[in-house]
PDB file of C-alpha atoms in Angstrom:
ATOM      1  CA  UNK Q 235      53.828 135.104 176.265  1.00 75.00           C
ATOM      2  CA  UNK Q 236      56.901 134.052 174.334  1.00 83.00           C
ATOM      3  CA  UNK Q 237      60.248 135.340 175.503  1.00 89.00           C
ATOM      4  CA  UNK Q 238      63.934 134.729 175.051  1.00 93.00           C
ATOM      5  CA  UNK Q 239      66.704 135.547 177.503  1.00 96.00           C
ATOM      6  CA  UNK Q 240      70.383 135.866 176.790  1.00 96.00           C
ATOM      7  CA  UNK Q 241      71.786 136.381 180.275  1.00 96.00           C
ATOM      8  CA  UNK Q 242      75.249 137.538 179.235  1.00 96.00           C
ATOM      9  CA  UNK Q 243      75.787 140.833 177.441  1.00 95.00           C
ATOM     10  CA  UNK Q 244      79.323 139.792 176.590  1.00 97.00           C
ATOM     11  CA  UNK Q 245      81.349 136.598 176.538  1.00 98.00           C
ATOM     12  CA  UNK Q 246      85.140 136.668 176.403  1.00 98.00           C
ATOM     13  CA  UNK Q 247      87.149 133.641 175.336  1.00 98.00           C
ATOM     14  CA  UNK Q 248      90.688 132.966 174.181  1.00 98.00           C
ATOM     15  CA  UNK Q 249      91.269 131.703 170.677  1.00 98.00           C
ATOM     16  CA  UNK Q 250      91.355 127.907 170.583  1.00 97.00           C
ATOM     17  CA  UNK Q 251      89.231 127.521 173.713  1.00 98.00           C
ATOM     18  CA  UNK Q 252      85.670 126.230 173.650  1.00 98.00           C
ATOM     19  CA  UNK Q 253      82.909 128.815 173.749  1.00 97.00           C
ATOM     20  CA  UNK Q 254      79.332 128.804 174.995  1.00 98.00           C
ATOM     21  CA  UNK Q 255      76.720 131.507 174.469  1.00 98.00           C
ATOM     22  CA  UNK Q 256      73.663 130.955 176.635  1.00 98.00           C
ATOM     23  CA  UNK Q 257      69.986 131.197 175.721  1.00 98.00           C
ATOM     24  CA  UNK Q 258      66.832 130.300 177.608  1.00 97.00           C
ATOM     25  CA  UNK Q 259      63.295 130.575 176.321  1.00 95.00           C
ATOM     26  CA  UNK Q 260      59.684 130.588 177.400  1.00 92.00           C
ATOM     27  CA  UNK Q 261      56.869 129.467 175.110  1.00 86.00           C
ATOM     28  CA  UNK Q 262      53.590 127.651 175.406  1.00 82.00           C
ATOM     29  CA  UNK Q 263      53.874 124.599 173.235  1.00 80.00           C
ATOM     30  CA  UNK Q 264      56.801 123.258 171.260  1.00 82.00           C
ATOM     31  CA  UNK Q 265      59.355 125.816 170.145  1.00 86.00           C
ATOM     32  CA  UNK Q 266      61.261 126.529 166.992  1.00 89.00           C
ATOM     33  CA  UNK Q 267      64.674 127.848 168.107  1.00 93.00           C
ATOM     34  CA  UNK Q 268      67.218 129.756 166.067  1.00 95.00           C
ATOM     35  CA  UNK Q 269      70.676 131.289 166.341  1.00 97.00           C
ATOM     36  CA  UNK Q 270      71.838 134.186 164.220  1.00 97.00           C
ATOM     37  CA  UNK Q 271      75.157 136.047 164.035  1.00 97.00           C
ATOM     38  CA  UNK Q 272      75.633 139.728 163.208  1.00 96.00           C
ATOM     39  CA  UNK Q 273      78.908 141.325 162.189  1.00 94.00           C
ATOM     40  CA  UNK Q 274      79.321 145.093 162.549  1.00 90.00           C
ATOM     41  CA  UNK Q 275      77.084 147.137 160.286  1.00 87.00           C
ATOM     42  CA  UNK Q 276      75.634 144.015 158.647  1.00 91.00           C
ATOM     43  CA  UNK Q 277      72.384 142.092 158.665  1.00 93.00           C
ATOM     44  CA  UNK Q 278      71.792 138.907 160.638  1.00 95.00           C
ATOM     45  CA  UNK Q 279      73.121 135.649 159.251  1.00 95.00           C
ATOM     46  CA  UNK Q 280      71.350 132.396 160.023  1.00 94.00           C
ATOM     47  CA  UNK Q 281      73.551 129.892 161.900  1.00 96.00           C
ATOM     48  CA  UNK Q 282      71.330 126.983 162.904  1.00 95.00           C
ATOM     49  CA  UNK Q 283      67.895 125.980 164.130  1.00 93.00           C
ATOM     50  CA  UNK Q 284      66.103 123.356 166.162  1.00 92.00           C
ATOM     51  CA  UNK Q 285      62.724 122.176 164.918  1.00 86.00           C
ATOM     52  CA  UNK Q 286      62.446 118.584 166.103  1.00 82.00           C
ATOM     53  CA  UNK Q 287      64.570 115.458 166.389  1.00 84.00           C
ATOM     54  CA  UNK Q 288      68.100 115.280 167.782  1.00 88.00           C
ATOM     55  CA  UNK Q 289      68.763 117.675 170.614  1.00 91.00           C
ATOM     56  CA  UNK Q 290      72.220 118.516 169.254  1.00 95.00           C
ATOM     57  CA  UNK Q 291      71.998 120.663 166.156  1.00 95.00           C
ATOM     58  CA  UNK Q 292      74.979 121.403 163.949  1.00 95.00           C
ATOM     59  CA  UNK Q 293      75.174 124.598 161.931  1.00 94.00           C
ATOM     60  CA  UNK Q 294      77.441 126.873 159.946  1.00 92.00           C
ATOM     61  CA  UNK Q 295      81.086 127.716 160.721  1.00 93.00           C
ATOM     62  CA  UNK Q 296      81.493 124.806 163.163  1.00 96.00           C
ATOM     63  CA  UNK Q 297      78.819 126.002 165.577  1.00 97.00           C
ATOM     64  CA  UNK Q 298      76.366 123.701 167.289  1.00 97.00           C
ATOM     65  CA  UNK Q 299      73.590 124.109 169.815  1.00 98.00           C
ATOM     66  CA  UNK Q 300      71.981 121.795 172.320  1.00 96.00           C
ATOM     67  CA  UNK Q 301      68.249 121.848 172.936  1.00 95.00           C
ATOM     68  CA  UNK Q 302      67.347 121.040 176.541  1.00 96.00           C
ATOM     69  CA  UNK Q 303      63.602 120.886 177.068  1.00 93.00           C
ATOM     70  CA  UNK Q 304      63.690 120.411 180.834  1.00 94.00           C
ATOM     71  CA  UNK Q 305      65.896 123.467 181.290  1.00 95.00           C
ATOM     72  CA  UNK Q 306      64.233 125.393 178.420  1.00 95.00           C
ATOM     73  CA  UNK Q 307      67.665 126.217 177.058  1.00 97.00           C
ATOM     74  CA  UNK Q 308      69.314 126.331 173.662  1.00 98.00           C
ATOM     75  CA  UNK Q 309      72.967 127.201 174.263  1.00 98.00           C
ATOM     76  CA  UNK Q 310      75.284 127.864 171.329  1.00 98.00           C
ATOM     77  CA  UNK Q 311      78.654 126.135 171.400  1.00 98.00           C
ATOM     78  CA  UNK Q 312      81.854 125.744 169.450  1.00 98.00           C
ATOM     79  CA  UNK Q 313      84.748 123.443 170.404  1.00 97.00           C
ATOM     80  CA  UNK Q 314      87.513 125.857 169.369  1.00 97.00           C
ATOM     81  CA  UNK Q 315      86.947 129.604 169.026  1.00 98.00           C
ATOM     82  CA  UNK Q 316      88.450 131.726 166.274  1.00 97.00           C
ATOM     83  CA  UNK Q 317      89.150 135.454 166.371  1.00 97.00           C
ATOM     84  CA  UNK Q 318      86.866 135.746 163.345  1.00 96.00           C
ATOM     85  CA  UNK Q 319      83.970 134.412 165.483  1.00 97.00           C
ATOM     86  CA  UNK Q 320      83.908 137.752 167.302  1.00 97.00           C
ATOM     87  CA  UNK Q 321      80.447 139.176 166.614  1.00 97.00           C
ATOM     88  CA  UNK Q 322      76.992 139.733 168.100  1.00 96.00           C
ATOM     89  CA  UNK Q 323      74.916 136.582 168.532  1.00 97.00           C
ATOM     90  CA  UNK Q 324      71.140 136.453 168.757  1.00 97.00           C
ATOM     91  CA  UNK Q 325      68.915 133.648 169.949  1.00 97.00           C
ATOM     92  CA  UNK Q 326      65.295 133.600 168.733  1.00 94.00           C
ATOM     93  CA  UNK Q 327      62.168 131.527 169.328  1.00 91.00           C
ATOM     94  CA  UNK Q 328      58.888 130.956 167.560  1.00 84.00           C
ATOM     95  CA  UNK Q 329      56.068 128.863 168.984  1.00 64.00           C
ATOM     96  CA  UNK Q 330      54.540 126.170 166.847  1.00 59.00           C
ATOM     97  CA  UNK Q 331      50.915 126.698 165.980  1.00 54.00           C
ATOM     98  CA  UNK Q 332      50.975 130.434 166.457  1.00 51.00           C
ATOM     99  CA  UNK Q 333      48.810 132.418 164.101  1.00 51.00           C
ATOM    100  CA  UNK Q 334      51.471 134.944 163.273  1.00 58.00           C
ATOM    101  CA  UNK Q 335      54.673 132.902 163.217  1.00 65.00           C
ATOM    102  CA  UNK Q 336      56.444 135.843 164.781  1.00 76.00           C
ATOM    103  CA  UNK Q 337      60.067 135.383 165.757  1.00 85.00           C
ATOM    104  CA  UNK Q 338      61.027 136.769 169.178  1.00 88.00           C
ATOM    105  CA  UNK Q 339      64.679 137.745 169.621  1.00 91.00           C
ATOM    106  CA  UNK Q 340      66.892 137.962 172.653  1.00 93.00           C
ATOM    107  CA  UNK Q 341      68.885 141.127 173.306  1.00 93.00           C
ATOM    108  CA  UNK Q 342      72.076 139.647 171.906  1.00 95.00           C
ATOM    109  CA  UNK Q 343      75.432 138.528 173.316  1.00 97.00           C
ATOM    110  CA  UNK Q 344      78.668 140.055 172.142  1.00 96.00           C
ATOM    111  CA  UNK Q 345      81.333 137.386 171.703  1.00 98.00           C
ATOM    112  CA  UNK Q 346      84.907 138.610 171.927  1.00 98.00           C
ATOM    113  CA  UNK Q 347      87.632 136.126 171.038  1.00 97.00           C
ATOM    114  CA  UNK Q 348      91.133 137.209 172.041  1.00 96.00           C
ATOM    115  CA  UNK Q 349      94.143 136.052 170.024  1.00 95.00           C
TER     116      UNK Q 349
ATOM    117  CA  UNK H 273      72.267 135.988 143.211  1.00 55.00           C
ATOM    118  CA  UNK H 274      69.235 135.207 145.341  1.00 66.00           C
ATOM    119  CA  UNK H 275      68.692 137.315 148.381  1.00 93.00           C
ATOM    120  CA  UNK H 276      67.185 140.291 150.090  1.00 96.00           C
ATOM    121  CA  UNK H 277      68.256 143.760 148.985  1.00 97.00           C
ATOM    122  CA  UNK H 278      67.760 146.804 151.161  1.00 97.00           C
ATOM    123  CA  UNK H 279      68.377 150.348 150.006  1.00 96.00           C
ATOM    124  CA  UNK H 280      69.689 152.840 150.736  1.00 96.00           C
ATOM    125  CA  UNK H 281      72.335 151.660 153.194  1.00 95.00           C
ATOM    126  CA  UNK H 282      72.441 155.109 154.820  1.00 95.00           C
ATOM    127  CA  UNK H 283      69.624 157.638 154.915  1.00 93.00           C
ATOM    128  CA  UNK H 284      69.299 160.985 156.637  1.00 91.00           C
ATOM    129  CA  UNK H 285      65.933 162.417 157.560  1.00 88.00           C
ATOM    130  CA  UNK H 286      65.096 165.975 158.423  1.00 88.00           C
ATOM    131  CA  UNK H 287      62.576 166.779 161.098  1.00 84.00           C
ATOM    132  CA  UNK H 288      59.008 166.482 159.807  1.00 85.00           C
ATOM    133  CA  UNK H 289      59.993 164.510 156.732  1.00 90.00           C
ATOM    134  CA  UNK H 290      58.741 161.112 155.611  1.00 93.00           C
ATOM    135  CA  UNK H 291      61.307 158.680 154.222  1.00 95.00           C
ATOM    136  CA  UNK H 292      60.936 155.277 152.597  1.00 96.00           C
ATOM    137  CA  UNK H 293      63.258 152.299 152.953  1.00 97.00           C
ATOM    138  CA  UNK H 294      63.238 149.797 150.130  1.00 98.00           C
ATOM    139  CA  UNK H 295      63.258 146.016 150.525  1.00 98.00           C
ATOM    140  CA  UNK H 296      63.269 143.623 147.572  1.00 98.00           C
ATOM    141  CA  UNK H 297      63.627 139.831 147.634  1.00 97.00           C
ATOM    142  CA  UNK H 298      64.000 137.323 144.808  1.00 95.00           C
ATOM    143  CA  UNK H 299      63.657 134.236 147.023  1.00 92.00           C
ATOM    144  CA  UNK H 300      59.974 133.719 146.169  1.00 92.00           C
ATOM    145  CA  UNK H 301      59.119 134.031 149.858  1.00 91.00           C
ATOM    146  CA  UNK H 302      55.548 134.864 150.840  1.00 90.00           C
ATOM    147  CA  UNK H 303      56.216 136.354 154.254  1.00 90.00           C
ATOM    148  CA  UNK H 304      58.226 139.525 154.793  1.00 94.00           C
ATOM    149  CA  UNK H 305      59.134 141.487 157.909  1.00 94.00           C
ATOM    150  CA  UNK H 306      60.559 144.783 159.098  1.00 97.00           C
ATOM    151  CA  UNK H 307      62.563 144.933 162.322  1.00 96.00           C
ATOM    152  CA  UNK H 308      64.151 147.834 164.122  1.00 96.00           C
ATOM    153  CA  UNK H 309      67.434 147.360 165.980  1.00 95.00           C
ATOM    154  CA  UNK H 310      68.576 149.628 168.791  1.00 92.00           C
ATOM    155  CA  UNK H 311      71.647 148.995 170.965  1.00 80.00           C
ATOM    156  CA  UNK H 312      70.886 146.787 173.942  1.00 74.00           C
ATOM    157  CA  UNK H 313      67.298 146.126 172.876  1.00 77.00           C
ATOM    158  CA  UNK H 314      67.676 143.386 170.307  1.00 85.00           C
ATOM    159  CA  UNK H 315      65.305 143.374 167.357  1.00 92.00           C
ATOM    160  CA  UNK H 316      61.744 144.635 167.573  1.00 93.00           C
ATOM    161  CA  UNK H 317      59.083 143.832 164.990  1.00 92.00           C
ATOM    162  CA  UNK H 318      57.544 146.822 163.200  1.00 96.00           C
ATOM    163  CA  UNK H 319      55.301 145.266 160.538  1.00 96.00           C
ATOM    164  CA  UNK H 320      54.957 141.930 158.800  1.00 93.00           C
ATOM    165  CA  UNK H 321      53.181 140.605 155.752  1.00 93.00           C
ATOM    166  CA  UNK H 322      52.293 136.983 155.183  1.00 89.00           C
ATOM    167  CA  UNK H 323      50.958 137.455 151.671  1.00 90.00           C
ATOM    168  CA  UNK H 324      50.574 140.082 148.959  1.00 94.00           C
ATOM    169  CA  UNK H 325      48.086 142.865 149.746  1.00 95.00           C
ATOM    170  CA  UNK H 326      48.012 141.943 153.429  1.00 93.00           C
ATOM    171  CA  UNK H 327      50.082 143.156 156.358  1.00 94.00           C
ATOM    172  CA  UNK H 328      49.814 143.387 160.146  1.00 93.00           C
ATOM    173  CA  UNK H 329      51.249 145.634 162.816  1.00 94.00           C
ATOM    174  CA  UNK H 330      54.056 144.308 164.914  1.00 92.00           C
ATOM    175  CA  UNK H 331      55.070 145.431 168.376  1.00 90.00           C
ATOM    176  CA  UNK H 332      56.191 148.984 167.509  1.00 94.00           C
ATOM    177  CA  UNK H 333      54.156 150.019 164.431  1.00 96.00           C
ATOM    178  CA  UNK H 334      53.340 153.574 165.527  1.00 96.00           C
ATOM    179  CA  UNK H 335      54.897 156.143 163.198  1.00 95.00           C
ATOM    180  CA  UNK H 336      55.531 153.602 160.429  1.00 97.00           C
ATOM    181  CA  UNK H 337      53.596 152.426 157.380  1.00 97.00           C
ATOM    182  CA  UNK H 338      54.096 149.670 154.803  1.00 98.00           C
ATOM    183  CA  UNK H 339      52.635 148.356 151.572  1.00 97.00           C
ATOM    184  CA  UNK H 340      52.772 144.955 149.898  1.00 97.00           C
ATOM    185  CA  UNK H 341      51.625 145.371 146.322  1.00 97.00           C
ATOM    186  CA  UNK H 342      54.070 142.829 144.939  1.00 96.00           C
ATOM    187  CA  UNK H 343      55.412 139.601 146.382  1.00 96.00           C
ATOM    188  CA  UNK H 344      58.982 140.774 145.904  1.00 97.00           C
ATOM    189  CA  UNK H 345      58.681 144.179 147.539  1.00 98.00           C
ATOM    190  CA  UNK H 346      57.876 145.388 151.068  1.00 98.00           C
ATOM    191  CA  UNK H 347      58.800 149.083 151.478  1.00 98.00           C
ATOM    192  CA  UNK H 348      58.757 150.753 154.885  1.00 98.00           C
ATOM    193  CA  UNK H 349      57.869 154.430 155.297  1.00 97.00           C
ATOM    194  CA  UNK H 350      59.081 156.193 158.417  1.00 95.00           C
ATOM    195  CA  UNK H 351      56.680 159.048 158.944  1.00 93.00           C
ATOM    196  CA  UNK H 352      57.101 162.329 160.801  1.00 88.00           C
ATOM    197  CA  UNK H 353      54.965 160.816 163.560  1.00 87.00           C
ATOM    198  CA  UNK H 354      57.865 158.538 164.535  1.00 88.00           C
ATOM    199  CA  UNK H 355      59.571 160.659 167.167  1.00 86.00           C
ATOM    200  CA  UNK H 356      62.751 158.675 167.545  1.00 90.00           C
ATOM    201  CA  UNK H 357      63.512 157.102 164.171  1.00 92.00           C
ATOM    202  CA  UNK H 358      67.287 156.926 164.382  1.00 93.00           C
ATOM    203  CA  UNK H 359      68.044 153.195 164.238  1.00 95.00           C
ATOM    204  CA  UNK H 360      69.222 150.290 162.107  1.00 96.00           C
ATOM    205  CA  UNK H 361      66.343 148.818 160.091  1.00 97.00           C
ATOM    206  CA  UNK H 362      66.325 145.197 158.970  1.00 97.00           C
ATOM    207  CA  UNK H 363      64.093 143.624 156.383  1.00 97.00           C
ATOM    208  CA  UNK H 364      63.584 139.864 156.372  1.00 95.00           C
ATOM    209  CA  UNK H 365      61.651 137.167 154.567  1.00 94.00           C
ATOM    210  CA  UNK H 366      60.649 133.626 155.453  1.00 90.00           C
ATOM    211  CA  UNK H 367      60.611 130.456 153.443  1.00 79.00           C
ATOM    212  CA  UNK H 368      57.701 128.025 153.532  1.00 71.00           C
ATOM    213  CA  UNK H 369      59.588 124.787 154.083  1.00 60.00           C
ATOM    214  CA  UNK H 370      57.766 121.991 155.825  1.00 54.00           C
ATOM    215  CA  UNK H 371      58.559 121.120 159.408  1.00 49.00           C
ATOM    216  CA  UNK H 372      60.031 117.777 158.391  1.00 46.00           C
ATOM    217  CA  UNK H 373      62.606 119.477 156.201  1.00 43.00           C
ATOM    218  CA  UNK H 374      63.335 122.179 158.743  1.00 42.00           C
ATOM    219  CA  UNK H 375      61.754 125.044 156.901  1.00 50.00           C
ATOM    220  CA  UNK H 376      60.408 128.333 158.132  1.00 78.00           C
ATOM    221  CA  UNK H 377      63.762 130.032 158.471  1.00 86.00           C
ATOM    222  CA  UNK H 378      63.809 133.835 158.389  1.00 90.00           C
ATOM    223  CA  UNK H 379      66.547 135.427 156.297  1.00 92.00           C
ATOM    224  CA  UNK H 380      67.714 139.019 156.603  1.00 95.00           C
ATOM    225  CA  UNK H 381      68.899 141.784 154.337  1.00 97.00           C
ATOM    226  CA  UNK H 382      72.009 143.844 155.082  1.00 96.00           C
ATOM    227  CA  UNK H 383      70.104 146.611 156.824  1.00 96.00           C
ATOM    228  CA  UNK H 384      69.632 150.352 156.443  1.00 96.00           C
ATOM    229  CA  UNK H 385      70.824 153.048 158.802  1.00 95.00           C
ATOM    230  CA  UNK H 386      68.414 155.935 159.322  1.00 94.00           C
ATOM    231  CA  UNK H 387      69.616 159.073 161.077  1.00 93.00           C
ATOM    232  CA  UNK H 388      67.641 162.201 161.937  1.00 87.00           C
ATOM    233  CA  UNK H 389      69.501 165.436 161.219  1.00 84.00           C
TER     234      UNK H 389
END
């Protein structure tokens, strides 16, 4: 069965420091991997995705993520955090070839960036 | 503007009452989804539709119903059978881009809060 794990409920980082939000996945077959961000009382905004190709994917707002097949991970990163990056981040996975194309979400990681 | 519109933003339901959440998209997407979001549980799939006049149950369909009579619209009805309906509901749709162009991204509306009073 497909699953996604976000091991940290919350990540705290000082403004200007690099940030990492962790995600690991479990699928049979090749995965599609996604990151979304949610601000309070809003819907989810798409940040970036990995389909195939380069393991380092660049997305919106200066975020990037690295696909690591051997470690089944897709960690979200940013070189220099901003206070405005504070939000809830979701990792999601969909297996290629599935009949339903369902997207499975992690439980979310709250990123808090201190000024 | 192109996008996904959910309404109302806030809805209050009395015990024993059915309520319907609206979802409209003008992105020409075939597939549409309804998710429920509860604190600490991430998003859970309620129903999805891959094409007009067809829909399938997701992981937590009990107490909910949907219809897909038009490509643009995918309303969700929360029935009285849903015993714990208070949650944030998110509608989404998916493009049909090819793998080589990085398609198949799911996009979300702004959500609707449903509270039982």
